[in-house]
mmCIF file of C-alpha atoms in Angstrom:
data_model
loop_
_atom_site.group_PDB
_atom_site.id
_atom_site.type_symbol
_atom_site.label_atom_id
_atom_site.label_comp_id
_atom_site.label_asym_id
_atom_site.label_seq_id
_atom_site.Cartn_x
_atom_site.Cartn_y
_atom_site.Cartn_z
ATOM 1 C CA ASP R 1 5.247 -17.855 28.695
ATOM 2 C CA LEU R 2 6.629 -18.627 25.231
ATOM 3 C CA TRP R 3 9.394 -16.061 25.681
ATOM 4 C CA ARG R 4 10.105 -17.077 29.284
ATOM 5 C CA GLY R 5 9.702 -13.576 30.662
ATOM 6 C CA THR R 6 12.055 -11.956 28.138
ATOM 7 C CA ALA R 7 9.457 -9.978 26.163
ATOM 8 C CA THR R 8 6.700 -7.425 26.702
ATOM 9 C CA GLN R 9 3.591 -6.659 24.650
ATOM 10 C CA MET R 10 4.076 -3.734 22.299
ATOM 11 C CA ARG R 11 1.646 -0.838 22.032
ATOM 12 C CA GLY R 12 2.577 0.272 18.544
ATOM 13 C CA PRO R 13 5.284 0.339 15.890
ATOM 14 C CA ILE R 14 7.892 2.461 17.692
ATOM 15 C CA PRO R 15 9.529 0.392 20.448
ATOM 16 C CA VAL R 16 10.363 1.396 23.985
ATOM 17 C CA GLY R 17 13.720 3.168 24.021
ATOM 18 C CA LEU R 18 13.325 5.234 20.854
ATOM 19 C CA VAL R 19 12.234 8.869 20.835
ATOM 20 C CA GLY R 20 8.673 8.849 19.552
ATOM 21 C CA HIS R 21 7.447 5.816 21.471
ATOM 22 C CA ASP R 22 3.932 6.563 22.730
ATOM 23 C CA GLU R 23 2.951 4.816 25.952
ATOM 24 C CA ASN R 24 -0.617 6.126 25.595
ATOM 25 C CA LEU R 25 -1.453 4.266 22.392
ATOM 26 C CA PHE R 26 -4.480 1.994 22.405
ATOM 27 C CA GLN R 27 -3.377 -1.545 23.203
ATOM 28 C CA TYR R 28 -5.377 -4.409 21.762
ATOM 29 C CA GLN R 29 -6.516 -7.128 24.157
ATOM 30 C CA GLN R 30 -8.564 -10.255 23.545
ATOM 31 C CA ASP R 31 -12.260 -9.336 23.389
ATOM 32 C CA LEU R 32 -14.235 -12.218 21.894
ATOM 33 C CA GLU R 33 -17.578 -10.439 21.960
ATOM 34 C CA LYS R 34 -16.162 -7.431 20.110
ATOM 35 C CA ALA R 35 -14.511 -9.774 17.611
ATOM 36 C CA ARG R 36 -17.807 -11.572 16.943
ATOM 37 C CA GLU R 37 -19.543 -8.224 16.523
ATOM 38 C CA LEU R 38 -16.961 -7.032 13.990
ATOM 39 C CA LEU R 39 -17.187 -10.313 12.065
ATOM 40 C CA ALA R 40 -20.955 -9.981 11.840
ATOM 41 C CA ASP R 41 -20.658 -6.362 10.692
ATOM 42 C CA ALA R 42 -18.247 -7.505 7.966
ATOM 43 C CA GLY R 43 -20.693 -10.147 6.734
ATOM 44 C CA TYR R 44 -19.102 -13.148 8.441
ATOM 45 C CA PRO R 45 -21.362 -13.980 11.390
ATOM 46 C CA GLY R 46 -19.813 -16.875 13.258
ATOM 47 C CA GLY R 47 -16.624 -16.720 11.205
ATOM 48 C CA GLY R 48 -16.764 -19.714 8.893
ATOM 49 C CA PHE R 49 -13.647 -19.075 6.812
ATOM 50 C CA THR R 50 -10.009 -20.160 6.753
ATOM 51 C CA LEU R 51 -6.794 -18.147 6.965
ATOM 52 C CA LYS R 52 -3.184 -19.239 6.671
ATOM 53 C CA ILE R 53 -0.216 -18.033 8.693
ATOM 54 C CA MET R 54 3.345 -18.724 7.636
ATOM 55 C CA HIS R 55 6.506 -18.933 9.674
ATOM 56 C CA ALA R 56 10.098 -20.085 9.323
ATOM 57 C CA PRO R 57 11.743 -22.579 11.714
ATOM 58 C CA VAL R 58 14.741 -20.238 12.015
ATOM 59 C CA ILE R 59 12.766 -18.536 14.812
ATOM 60 C CA PRO R 60 11.663 -21.468 17.024
ATOM 61 C CA GLU R 61 9.143 -19.386 18.977
ATOM 62 C CA TRP R 62 7.094 -18.595 15.882
ATOM 63 C CA ARG R 63 5.308 -21.945 15.625
ATOM 64 C CA PRO R 64 4.077 -22.012 19.250
ATOM 65 C CA MET R 65 3.010 -18.384 18.807
ATOM 66 C CA ALA R 66 1.032 -19.443 15.740
ATOM 67 C CA LEU R 67 -0.632 -22.181 17.780
ATOM 68 C CA VAL R 68 -1.774 -19.594 20.330
ATOM 69 C CA ILE R 69 -3.199 -17.421 17.539
ATOM 70 C CA GLN R 70 -4.853 -20.488 16.013
ATOM 71 C CA GLU R 71 -6.533 -21.313 19.310
ATOM 72 C CA GLY R 72 -7.794 -17.759 19.726
ATOM 73 C CA LEU R 73 -9.233 -17.540 16.210
ATOM 74 C CA ALA R 74 -10.977 -20.887 16.635
ATOM 75 C CA GLU R 75 -12.998 -19.348 19.458
ATOM 76 C CA ILE R 76 -14.684 -17.022 16.958
ATOM 77 C CA GLY R 77 -15.126 -19.583 14.195
ATOM 78 C CA ILE R 78 -12.049 -18.870 12.089
ATOM 79 C CA LYS R 79 -9.824 -21.762 11.055
ATOM 80 C CA LEU R 80 -6.113 -20.979 10.914
ATOM 81 C CA GLU R 81 -3.745 -23.213 8.968
ATOM 82 C CA ILE R 82 -0.064 -23.019 9.915
ATOM 83 C CA GLU R 83 2.488 -23.219 7.108
ATOM 84 C CA SER R 84 6.240 -23.645 7.584
ATOM 85 C CA TYR R 85 8.701 -22.474 4.938
ATOM 86 C CA ALA R 86 12.422 -22.128 4.520
ATOM 87 C CA TRP R 87 13.577 -18.591 5.244
ATOM 88 C CA ALA R 88 14.235 -17.815 1.569
ATOM 89 C CA THR R 89 10.776 -19.047 0.540
ATOM 90 C CA LEU R 90 9.086 -17.038 3.273
ATOM 91 C CA ARG R 91 10.902 -13.900 2.120
ATOM 92 C CA ASP R 92 9.859 -14.528 -1.482
ATOM 93 C CA LYS R 93 6.227 -14.760 -0.401
ATOM 94 C CA LEU R 94 6.536 -11.585 1.650
ATOM 95 C CA ASN R 95 7.973 -9.800 -1.365
ATOM 96 C CA THR R 96 5.159 -10.839 -3.707
ATOM 97 C CA GLY R 97 2.252 -10.626 -1.244
ATOM 98 C CA ASP R 98 1.536 -14.345 -1.600
ATOM 99 C CA PHE R 99 0.287 -14.910 1.951
ATOM 100 C CA ASP R 100 -2.581 -14.240 4.359
ATOM 101 C CA MET R 101 -0.627 -13.752 7.575
ATOM 102 C CA SER R 102 3.026 -14.038 8.477
ATOM 103 C CA HIS R 103 5.273 -13.772 11.463
ATOM 104 C CA GLY R 104 8.034 -11.214 11.220
ATOM 105 C CA TYR R 105 10.561 -9.264 13.223
ATOM 106 C CA TRP R 106 12.430 -5.998 12.790
ATOM 107 C CA THR R 107 15.544 -4.572 14.377
ATOM 108 C CA PRO R 108 16.744 -1.015 13.709
ATOM 109 C CA ASP R 109 19.678 -0.148 11.486
ATOM 110 C CA TYR R 110 19.759 3.360 12.960
ATOM 111 C CA ALA R 111 18.396 4.831 16.187
ATOM 112 C CA ASP R 112 15.440 6.781 14.872
ATOM 113 C CA ALA R 113 11.683 6.183 14.770
ATOM 114 C CA ASP R 114 11.871 6.553 10.981
ATOM 115 C CA MET R 115 13.199 2.998 10.929
ATOM 116 C CA PHE R 116 9.802 1.760 12.147
ATOM 117 C CA THR R 117 7.524 4.066 10.153
ATOM 118 C CA TRP R 118 8.902 4.874 6.702
ATOM 119 C CA PHE R 119 9.677 1.278 5.815
ATOM 120 C CA TRP R 120 6.546 -0.250 7.351
ATOM 121 C CA PHE R 121 3.871 2.160 6.157
ATOM 122 C CA TYR R 122 4.950 4.069 3.044
ATOM 123 C CA SER R 123 3.002 2.686 0.091
ATOM 124 C CA GLN R 124 6.009 2.602 -2.246
ATOM 125 C CA ASN R 125 7.822 0.231 0.113
ATOM 126 C CA TRP R 126 5.617 -2.806 -0.447
ATOM 127 C CA GLY R 127 7.220 -6.202 0.017
ATOM 128 C CA LEU R 128 10.730 -6.775 1.301
ATOM 129 C CA ALA R 129 11.383 -3.030 1.280
ATOM 130 C CA GLY R 130 9.457 -3.053 4.565
ATOM 131 C CA ASN R 131 5.724 -2.566 3.971
ATOM 132 C CA ARG R 132 4.889 -6.244 4.235
ATOM 133 C CA SER R 133 1.205 -5.659 4.913
ATOM 134 C CA TRP R 134 0.961 -4.078 1.448
ATOM 135 C CA TYR R 135 -0.721 -1.149 3.162
ATOM 136 C CA LYS R 136 -1.704 2.067 1.396
ATOM 137 C CA ASN R 137 -3.122 5.168 3.057
ATOM 138 C CA VAL R 138 -2.717 8.603 1.448
ATOM 139 C CA VAL R 139 -2.742 10.383 4.814
ATOM 140 C CA MET R 140 -0.119 7.989 6.160
ATOM 141 C CA ASP R 141 2.079 8.559 3.103
ATOM 142 C CA LYS R 142 1.976 12.310 3.735
ATOM 143 C CA LEU R 143 2.818 11.894 7.416
ATOM 144 C CA VAL R 144 5.762 9.543 6.957
ATOM 145 C CA THR R 145 7.129 11.828 4.246
ATOM 146 C CA GLN R 146 6.730 14.826 6.552
ATOM 147 C CA SER R 147 8.529 12.984 9.359
ATOM 148 C CA ARG R 148 11.596 12.710 7.126
ATOM 149 C CA ILE R 149 11.885 16.442 6.428
ATOM 150 C CA GLU R 150 10.652 18.051 9.666
ATOM 151 C CA VAL R 151 13.584 19.552 11.588
ATOM 152 C CA ASP R 152 11.735 20.849 14.652
ATOM 153 C CA PRO R 153 11.955 18.050 17.281
ATOM 154 C CA ASP R 154 8.576 18.799 18.877
ATOM 155 C CA LYS R 155 6.764 19.009 15.550
ATOM 156 C CA ARG R 156 8.442 15.820 14.371
ATOM 157 C CA LEU R 157 7.393 14.039 17.557
ATOM 158 C CA ALA R 158 3.790 15.110 16.928
ATOM 159 C CA VAL R 159 4.002 13.673 13.407
ATOM 160 C CA PHE R 160 5.220 10.340 14.761
ATOM 161 C CA GLN R 161 2.347 10.290 17.238
ATOM 162 C CA GLY R 162 -0.098 10.791 14.384
ATOM 163 C CA ILE R 163 1.536 7.993 12.415
ATOM 164 C CA GLN R 164 1.248 5.599 15.329
ATOM 165 C CA TRP R 165 -2.393 6.329 16.090
ATOM 166 C CA ILE R 166 -3.345 5.736 12.449
ATOM 167 C CA ALA R 167 -1.273 2.546 12.301
ATOM 168 C CA VAL R 168 -2.866 1.148 15.445
ATOM 169 C CA GLY R 169 -6.363 2.212 14.379
ATOM 170 C CA ASP R 170 -5.961 0.612 10.951
ATOM 171 C CA ALA R 171 -4.403 -2.505 12.541
ATOM 172 C CA VAL R 172 -1.738 -2.543 9.839
ATOM 173 C CA TYR R 173 0.228 -5.085 11.866
ATOM 174 C CA LEU R 174 -0.206 -6.954 15.129
ATOM 175 C CA TYR R 175 2.580 -5.573 17.306
ATOM 176 C CA LEU R 176 2.961 -8.674 19.433
ATOM 177 C CA LEU R 177 6.065 -8.151 21.496
ATOM 178 C CA GLN R 178 9.383 -6.445 22.085
ATOM 179 C CA THR R 179 12.081 -8.804 23.256
ATOM 180 C CA ASP R 180 14.705 -8.169 25.907
ATOM 181 C CA TYR R 181 17.996 -9.102 24.288
ATOM 182 C CA GLN R 182 19.882 -11.591 26.442
ATOM 183 C CA ILE R 183 23.679 -11.414 26.465
ATOM 184 C CA VAL R 184 25.691 -14.047 28.328
ATOM 185 C CA MET R 185 29.419 -13.700 28.985
ATOM 186 C CA ARG R 186 31.966 -14.572 31.621
ATOM 187 C CA ASP R 187 32.984 -11.907 34.141
ATOM 188 C CA TRP R 188 36.499 -11.828 32.710
ATOM 189 C CA VAL R 189 35.245 -10.659 29.299
ATOM 190 C CA LYS R 190 35.646 -6.883 29.248
ATOM 191 C CA GLY R 191 34.923 -4.016 26.891
ATOM 192 C CA TYR R 192 31.593 -5.169 25.490
ATOM 193 C CA VAL R 193 29.342 -2.290 24.436
ATOM 194 C CA TYR R 194 25.666 -2.996 23.788
ATOM 195 C CA ASN R 195 24.463 -1.594 20.473
ATOM 196 C CA PRO R 196 20.800 -2.271 19.578
ATOM 197 C CA MET R 197 21.584 -1.487 15.940
ATOM 198 C CA LEU R 198 24.184 -4.262 15.762
ATOM 199 C CA LEU R 199 22.730 -7.018 17.938
ATOM 200 C CA ASN R 200 24.695 -9.859 16.373
ATOM 201 C CA MET R 201 27.867 -7.896 15.664
ATOM 202 C CA PRO R 202 29.786 -7.368 18.943
ATOM 203 C CA ASN R 203 32.498 -4.715 19.027
ATOM 204 C CA PHE R 204 35.287 -7.313 19.028
ATOM 205 C CA PRO R 205 38.120 -4.790 18.406
ATOM 206 C CA GLY R 206 37.304 -3.131 21.746
ATOM 207 C CA MET R 207 36.850 -6.337 23.756
ATOM 208 C CA TYR R 208 39.478 -8.190 25.729
ATOM 209 C CA ILE R 209 39.977 -10.928 28.310
ATOM 210 C CA GLU R 210 41.085 -10.055 31.816
ATOM 211 C CA LYS R 211 42.186 -12.970 34.017
#
């Protein structure tokens, strides 16, 4: 509802449309009983602690999304405080690890699954380099490195599948949604070419008006 029908829930780090996307990945759903069980196993029966989530007003949907998360966590006894920061401050906190939870988004600079694996999961990319969960897993490091040197397409695809299953199993991030980019133009605007790597940089030299 928050995205007015222009987004779908993601299954993992590699989005629909890129080679390597795995439609068979486990997809998390709300399961309050399982959540309570996991909390108890971790030594927090009934929750009883506070987390903070930060967002920046530059993305207006982030605050209402945080409110939904807050409501869900309250059902298992976890208090979530919502913090709003200027974009520059939020990025500074991401870079230093000074946060509990944060909203974020990622668009590709090049059309390859590497864009969503190397930066997000490699342990030497902590902070603004991409690994904003400050995640470290020796097996994951080996896999993402292998994905960058494997030249056989089928073998490389298998590596990406392994990366995704580990990432989802470790819950490195919550892959909330993939948005459908909305482009509005008059019917007399011609020559536009959609490029998911350059969402906010239209190919103006190739566009023209036809009236």
